[in-house]
Coordinates of N, CA and C in Angstrom, one line a residue:
X1 N -19.2 -10.6 -13.1 CA -17.7 -10.5 -13.0 C -17.3 -10.7 -11.5
X2 N -16.5 -11.6 -11.3 CA -16.0 -11.8 -9.9 C -14.6 -11.4 -9.8
X3 N -14.3 -10.8 -8.6 CA -12.9 -10.3 -8.4 C -12.2 -11.4 -7.5
X4 N -10.9 -11.5 -7.8 CA -10.1 -12.4 -7.0 C -9.9 -11.8 -5.6
X5 N -9.6 -12.6 -4.6 CA -9.3 -12.2 -3.3 C -8.1 -11.2 -3.2
X6 N -7.1 -11.5 -4.1 CA -6.0 -10.6 -4.2 C -6.4 -9.2 -4.6
X7 N -7.2 -9.1 -5.7 CA -7.7 -7.8 -6.2 C -8.5 -7.1 -5.1
X8 N -9.3 -7.9 -4.4 CA -10.2 -7.3 -3.3 C -9.2 -6.8 -2.2
X9 N -8.2 -7.5 -1.9 CA -7.2 -7.0 -0.9 C -6.6 -5.7 -1.4
X10 N -6.2 -5.6 -2.6 CA -5.6 -4.4 -3.1 C -6.6 -3.2 -3.1
X11 N -7.8 -3.5 -3.5 CA -8.9 -2.5 -3.4 C -9.1 -2.0 -2.0
X12 N -9.1 -2.9 -1.0 CA -9.3 -2.6 0.4 C -8.2 -1.7 0.9
X13 N -7.0 -2.0 0.6 CA -5.8 -1.2 1.0 C -5.9 0.2 0.4
X14 N -6.3 0.2 -0.9 CA -6.4 1.5 -1.6 C -7.4 2.4 -0.9
X15 N -8.5 1.8 -0.6 CA -9.6 2.6 0.1 C -9.2 3.0 1.5
X16 N -8.4 2.2 2.1 CA -7.9 2.6 3.5 C -6.9 3.8 3.4
X17 N -6.0 3.8 2.4 CA -5.0 4.9 2.4 C -5.4 6.1 1.6
X18 N -6.5 6.0 0.8 CA -6.9 7.1 0.0 C -7.2 8.4 0.8
X19 N -8.0 8.4 1.9 CA -8.2 9.6 2.6 C -6.9 10.3 3.1
X20 N -6.0 9.5 3.6 CA -4.7 10.1 4.0 C -4.0 10.7 2.8
X21 N -4.0 10.0 1.7 CA -3.2 10.5 0.6 C -3.9 11.8 0.0
X22 N -5.3 11.8 0.0 CA -6.0 13.0 -0.5 C -5.7 14.2 0.4
X23 N -5.4 14.0 1.7 CA -5.1 15.1 2.6 C -3.8 15.8 2.1
X24 N -2.9 15.1 1.4 CA -1.8 15.8 0.8 C -2.1 16.8 -0.2
X25 N -3.3 16.6 -0.9 CA -3.7 17.5 -1.9 C -4.6 18.7 -1.3
X26 N -5.5 18.3 -0.4 CA -6.5 19.3 0.0 C -6.3 19.9 1.3
X27 N -5.5 19.4 2.2 CA -5.3 20.1 3.5 C -4.2 21.1 3.4
X28 N -4.4 22.2 4.0 CA -3.5 23.4 4.0 C -2.1 22.9 4.5
X29 N -2.0 22.0 5.4 CA -0.8 21.5 5.9 C -0.3 20.3 5.3
X30 N -0.9 19.9 4.1 CA -0.5 18.7 3.3 C -0.7 17.4 4.1
X31 N -1.5 17.5 5.1 CA -1.8 16.3 5.9 C -0.7 15.8 6.8
X32 N 0.4 16.6 6.9 CA 1.6 16.2 7.6 C 1.3 15.9 9.1
X33 N 0.4 16.7 9.8 CA 0.1 16.3 11.2 C -0.5 14.9 11.3
X34 N -1.2 14.5 10.3 CA -1.8 13.1 10.3 C -0.7 12.1 10.3
X35 N 0.3 12.3 9.5 CA 1.4 11.3 9.4 C 2.5 11.4 10.4
X36 N 2.4 12.5 11.3 CA 3.5 12.7 12.3 C 2.9 12.7 13.7
X37 N 1.7 12.2 13.9 CA 1.1 12.2 15.2 C 1.0 13.6 15.8
X38 N 0.7 14.6 14.9 CA 0.6 16.0 15.3 C 1.8 16.7 15.6
X39 N 3.0 16.1 15.4 CA 4.3 16.7 15.8 C 4.7 17.7 14.7
X40 N 4.2 17.6 13.5 CA 4.7 18.5 12.4 C 3.4 19.2 11.9
X41 N 3.5 20.5 11.9 CA 2.4 21.4 11.4 C 3.1 22.6 10.8
X42 N 2.3 23.4 10.1 CA 2.8 24.6 9.5 C 3.3 25.6 10.6
X43 N 2.7 25.6 11.8 CA 3.1 26.5 12.8 C 4.4 26.0 13.5
X44 N 4.6 24.7 13.6 CA 5.7 24.2 14.4 C 7.0 24.0 13.6
X45 N 6.9 24.0 12.3 CA 8.1 23.8 11.4 C 8.1 24.7 10.3
X46 N 9.1 24.6 9.5 CA 9.2 25.5 8.3 C 8.9 24.7 7.1
X47 N 7.7 24.3 6.9 CA 7.2 23.6 5.7 C 7.0 24.6 4.7
X48 N 7.7 24.5 3.6 CA 7.6 25.5 2.5 C 6.8 24.9 1.3
X49 N 6.7 25.6 0.3 CA 5.9 25.2 -0.9 C 6.5 24.0 -1.6
X50 N 7.8 23.8 -1.5 CA 8.4 22.6 -2.1 C 8.0 21.3 -1.4
X51 N 7.9 21.4 0.0 CA 7.5 20.3 0.7 C 6.0 19.9 0.4
X52 N 5.2 20.9 0.3 CA 3.8 20.7 0.0 C 3.6 20.1 -1.4
X53 N 4.4 20.6 -2.3 CA 4.4 20.1 -3.7 C 4.8 18.6 -3.7
X54 N 5.9 18.3 -3.0 CA 6.4 16.9 -3.0 C 5.4 15.9 -2.3
X55 N 4.7 16.4 -1.3 CA 3.6 15.6 -0.7 C 2.5 15.3 -1.7
X56 N 2.1 16.3 -2.5 CA 1.1 16.1 -3.5 C 1.5 15.2 -4.6
X57 N 2.7 15.3 -5.0 CA 3.3 14.4 -6.1 C 3.4 13.0 -5.6
X58 N 3.8 12.8 -4.3 CA 3.9 11.5 -3.7 C 2.5 10.8 -3.6
X59 N 1.5 11.6 -3.2 CA 0.2 11.1 -3.1 C -0.3 10.6 -4.5
X60 N -0.1 11.4 -5.5 CA -0.5 11.1 -6.9 C 0.2 9.8 -7.3
X61 N 1.5 9.7 -7.1 CA 2.2 8.5 -7.5 C 1.7 7.3 -6.8
X62 N 1.5 7.4 -5.5 CA 1.0 6.2 -4.8 C -0.4 5.8 -5.2
X63 N -1.3 6.7 -5.4 CA -2.7 6.4 -5.9 C -2.6 5.8 -7.3
X64 N -1.8 6.3 -8.1 CA -1.6 5.8 -9.5 C -1.1 4.4 -9.4
X65 N -0.1 4.1 -8.6 CA 0.5 2.8 -8.4 C -0.6 1.8 -8.0
X66 N -1.4 2.2 -7.0 CA -2.4 1.3 -6.5 C -3.4 1.0 -7.7
X67 N -3.8 2.0 -8.4 CA -4.8 1.8 -9.5 C -4.2 0.8 -10.5
X68 N -2.9 1.0 -10.9 CA -2.3 0.1 -11.9 C -2.2 -1.3 -11.3
X69 N -1.9 -1.5 -10.1 CA -1.8 -2.8 -9.5 C -3.2 -3.5 -9.5
X70 N -4.2 -2.7 -9.3 CA -5.6 -3.3 -9.3 C -5.9 -3.8 -10.7
X71 N -5.7 -2.9 -11.7 CA -6.0 -3.2 -13.1 C -5.2 -4.4 -13.5
X72 N -3.9 -4.5 -13.3 CA -3.1 -5.5 -13.7 C -3.4 -6.8 -13.0
X73 N -3.8 -6.8 -11.7 CA -4.1 -8.0 -10.9 C -5.3 -8.7 -11.4
X74 N -6.1 -8.0 -12.2 CA -7.4 -8.6 -12.7 C -7.1 -9.8 -13.6
X75 N -5.9 -9.8 -14.3 CA -5.5 -10.9 -15.1 C -4.7 -11.9 -14.3
X76 N -5.2 -13.1 -14.3 CA -4.6 -14.1 -13.4 C -3.1 -14.4 -13.5
X77 N -2.7 -14.3 -14.8 CA -1.2 -14.6 -15.0 C -0.3 -13.5 -14.5
X78 N -0.9 -12.3 -14.1 CA -0.1 -11.2 -13.7 C 0.0 -11.1 -12.1
X79 N -0.8 -11.9 -11.4 CA -0.9 -11.7 -10.0 C 0.4 -11.9 -9.2
X80 N 1.2 -12.9 -9.7 CA 2.5 -13.1 -9.0 C 3.4 -11.9 -9.2
X81 N 3.4 -11.3 -10.4 CA 4.2 -10.1 -10.6 C 3.7 -8.9 -9.8
X82 N 2.4 -8.7 -9.7 CA 1.9 -7.6 -8.9 C 2.2 -7.8 -7.4
X83 N 2.1 -9.1 -7.0 CA 2.4 -9.4 -5.6 C 3.9 -9.1 -5.3
X84 N 4.7 -9.5 -6.2 CA 6.2 -9.2 -6.0 C 6.4 -7.7 -5.9
X85 N 5.9 -6.9 -6.8 CA 6.1 -5.5 -6.8 C 5.5 -4.8 -5.5
X86 N 4.3 -5.3 -5.1 CA 3.7 -4.8 -3.9 C 4.6 -5.1 -2.7
X87 N 5.1 -6.3 -2.6 CA 6.1 -6.6 -1.5 C 7.3 -5.8 -1.5
X88 N 7.9 -5.6 -2.8 CA 9.0 -4.8 -2.9 C 8.8 -3.3 -2.5
X89 N 7.6 -2.8 -2.9 CA 7.2 -1.4 -2.5 C 7.2 -1.3 -1.0
X90 N 6.5 -2.3 -0.3 CA 6.4 -2.2 1.1 C 7.7 -2.4 1.9
X91 N 8.6 -3.2 1.3 CA 9.9 -3.4 2.0 C 10.7 -2.1 1.9
X92 N 10.7 -1.5 0.7 CA 11.5 -0.3 0.5 C 10.9 0.8 1.3
X93 N 9.5 0.9 1.4 CA 8.8 1.9 2.2 C 9.2 1.7 3.6
X94 N 9.3 0.5 4.1 CA 9.6 0.2 5.5 C 11.1 0.7 5.8
X95 N 12.0 0.4 4.9 CA 13.4 0.8 5.0 C 13.5 2.3 5.1
X96 N 12.7 3.0 4.2 CA 12.7 4.5 4.2 C 12.2 5.1 5.5
X97 N 11.3 4.4 6.2 CA 10.8 4.9 7.5 C 12.0 5.0 8.5
X98 N 13.0 4.2 8.3 CA 14.1 4.2 9.2 C 15.3 5.0 8.7
X99 N 15.5 5.1 7.3 CA 16.6 5.8 6.8 C 16.3 7.3 6.5
X100 N 15.0 7.6 6.2 CA 14.6 9.0 5.9 C 13.3 9.3 6.7
X101 N 13.4 9.3 8.0 CA 12.2 9.5 8.8 C 11.7 10.9 8.7
X102 N 10.4 11.1 8.7 CA 9.8 12.4 8.5 C 10.0 13.3 9.6
X103 N 10.2 12.8 10.8 CA 10.5 13.7 12.0 C 11.9 13.8 12.4
X104 N 12.8 13.2 11.5 CA 14.2 13.3 11.8 C 14.8 12.2 12.6
X105 N 13.9 11.4 13.3 CA 14.4 10.3 14.1 C 13.5 9.1 13.7
X106 N 14.2 7.9 13.5 CA 13.4 6.8 13.1 C 12.5 6.2 14.2
X107 N 11.5 5.4 13.8 CA 10.7 4.8 14.9 C 11.6 4.0 15.8
X108 N 11.3 4.0 17.1 CA 12.1 3.3 18.1 C 12.0 1.8 17.9
X109 N 10.8 1.3 17.5 CA 10.6 -0.1 17.3 C 9.6 -0.3 16.2
X110 N 9.4 -1.6 15.8 CA 8.4 -1.9 14.8 C 6.9 -1.8 15.3
X111 N 6.7 -1.5 16.6 CA 5.4 -1.3 17.1 C 5.0 0.2 17.1
X112 N 5.9 1.0 16.7 CA 5.7 2.5 16.7 C 5.2 2.9 15.3
X113 N 4.2 3.8 15.2 CA 3.7 4.2 13.9 C 4.8 4.7 13.0
X114 N 4.8 4.4 11.8 CA 3.7 3.9 10.9 C 3.9 2.3 10.7
X115 N 4.8 1.7 11.4 CA 5.0 0.3 11.2 C 3.8 -0.6 11.3
X116 N 3.0 -0.4 12.4 CA 1.8 -1.3 12.5 C 0.8 -1.1 11.3
X117 N 0.7 0.1 10.8 CA -0.1 0.3 9.6 C 0.4 -0.4 8.4
X118 N 1.7 -0.3 8.2 CA 2.3 -1.0 7.0 C 2.1 -2.5 7.1
X119 N 2.2 -3.0 8.3 CA 2.0 -4.5 8.6 C 0.6 -4.9 8.2
X120 N -0.4 -4.1 8.7 CA -1.8 -4.4 8.4 C -2.0 -4.4 6.9
X121 N -1.5 -3.4 6.2 CA -1.7 -3.3 4.7 C -1.1 -4.5 4.0
X122 N 0.1 -5.0 4.5 CA 0.7 -6.1 3.9 C -0.1 -7.4 4.2
X123 N -0.6 -7.5 5.4 CA -1.4 -8.7 5.8 C -2.7 -8.8 4.9
X124 N -3.3 -7.7 4.7 CA -4.6 -7.7 3.9 C -4.3 -8.2 2.5
X125 N -3.3 -7.6 1.8 CA -3.0 -8.0 0.5 C -2.4 -9.4 0.4
X126 N -1.5 -9.8 1.3 CA -1.0 -11.1 1.3 C -2.0 -12.2 1.6
X127 N -3.0 -11.8 2.5 CA -4.1 -12.8 2.8 C -4.9 -13.0 1.5
X128 N -5.2 -12.0 0.8 CA -6.0 -12.2 -0.5 C -5.2 -13.0 -1.5
X129 N -3.9 -12.8 -1.5 CA -3.0 -13.5 -2.5 C -3.0 -15.0 -2.1
X130 N -2.9 -15.3 -0.8 CA -2.8 -16.7 -0.4 C -4.2 -17.4 -0.5
X131 N -5.3 -16.7 -0.3 CA -6.6 -17.2 -0.5 C -6.8 -17.6 -2.0
X132 N -6.3 -16.8 -2.9 CA -6.4 -17.1 -4.3 C -5.6 -18.3 -4.7
X133 N -4.4 -18.5 -4.1 CA -3.6 -19.6 -4.3 C -4.3 -20.9 -3.9
X134 N -4.9 -20.8 -2.7 CA -5.6 -22.0 -2.1 C -6.8 -22.3 -3.0
X135 N -7.6 -21.3 -3.4 CA -8.7 -21.6 -4.3 C -8.3 -22.2 -5.6
X136 N -7.2 -21.7 -6.2 CA -6.7 -22.3 -7.4 C -6.3 -23.7 -7.3
X137 N -5.7 -24.1 -6.2 CA -5.3 -25.5 -6.0 C -6.6 -26.4 -5.8
X138 N -7.6 -25.9 -5.1 CA -8.8 -26.6 -4.9 C -9.6 -26.8 -6.3
X139 N -9.6 -25.7 -7.1 CA -10.2 -25.8 -8.4 C -9.5 -26.9 -9.3
X140 N -8.1 -26.9 -9.2 CA -7.4 -27.8 -10.0 C -7.6 -29.3 -9.6
X141 N -7.7 -29.5 -8.3 CA -8.0 -30.8 -7.8 C -9.4 -31.3 -8.1
X142 N -10.4 -30.4 -8.2 CA -11.7 -30.7 -8.6 C -11.7 -31.1 -10.1
X143 N -11.0 -30.4 -10.9 CA -10.9 -30.7 -12.3 C -10.3 -32.1 -12.5
X144 N -9.2 -32.4 -11.8 CA -8.6 -33.7 -11.9 C -9.6 -34.8 -11.5
X145 N -10.3 -34.6 -10.4 CA -11.3 -35.7 -9.9 C -12.4 -35.9 -10.9
X146 N -12.8 -34.8 -11.6 CA -14.0 -34.9 -12.5 C -13.5 -35.6 -13.8
X147 N -12.3 -35.6 -14.1 CA -11.8 -36.2 -15.4 C -11.6 -37.7 -15.1

């Protein structure tokens, strides 16, 4: 069984973000210092149980979304749809970094975290998607030449 480059890109991104998302479940501070460059912690702010609960629910939702995208992307005719929803998710996620920043102030520029991380994740998945498109065109041209 071979995996498409697009599916490999989704799996890679999932493996990259999973430790951070699991920190929302298992860390006493819900992993918030990790996501705020150490500026937010239980000692420095008033994180209550509702915030901790929402972090855990968000991590579950994101991991579930990645798993569904991986399963659905295995079918070739669904890859364009999965790519569309992944791009939509990342665009909305980027907008939320500026409209609802975790530290109360948005990133000063696109080179301030978490923007570089979001860009790398998009590049990995988009690269796999484009490599699949290129391979599909090459396969089609080989079929035409062989006929």
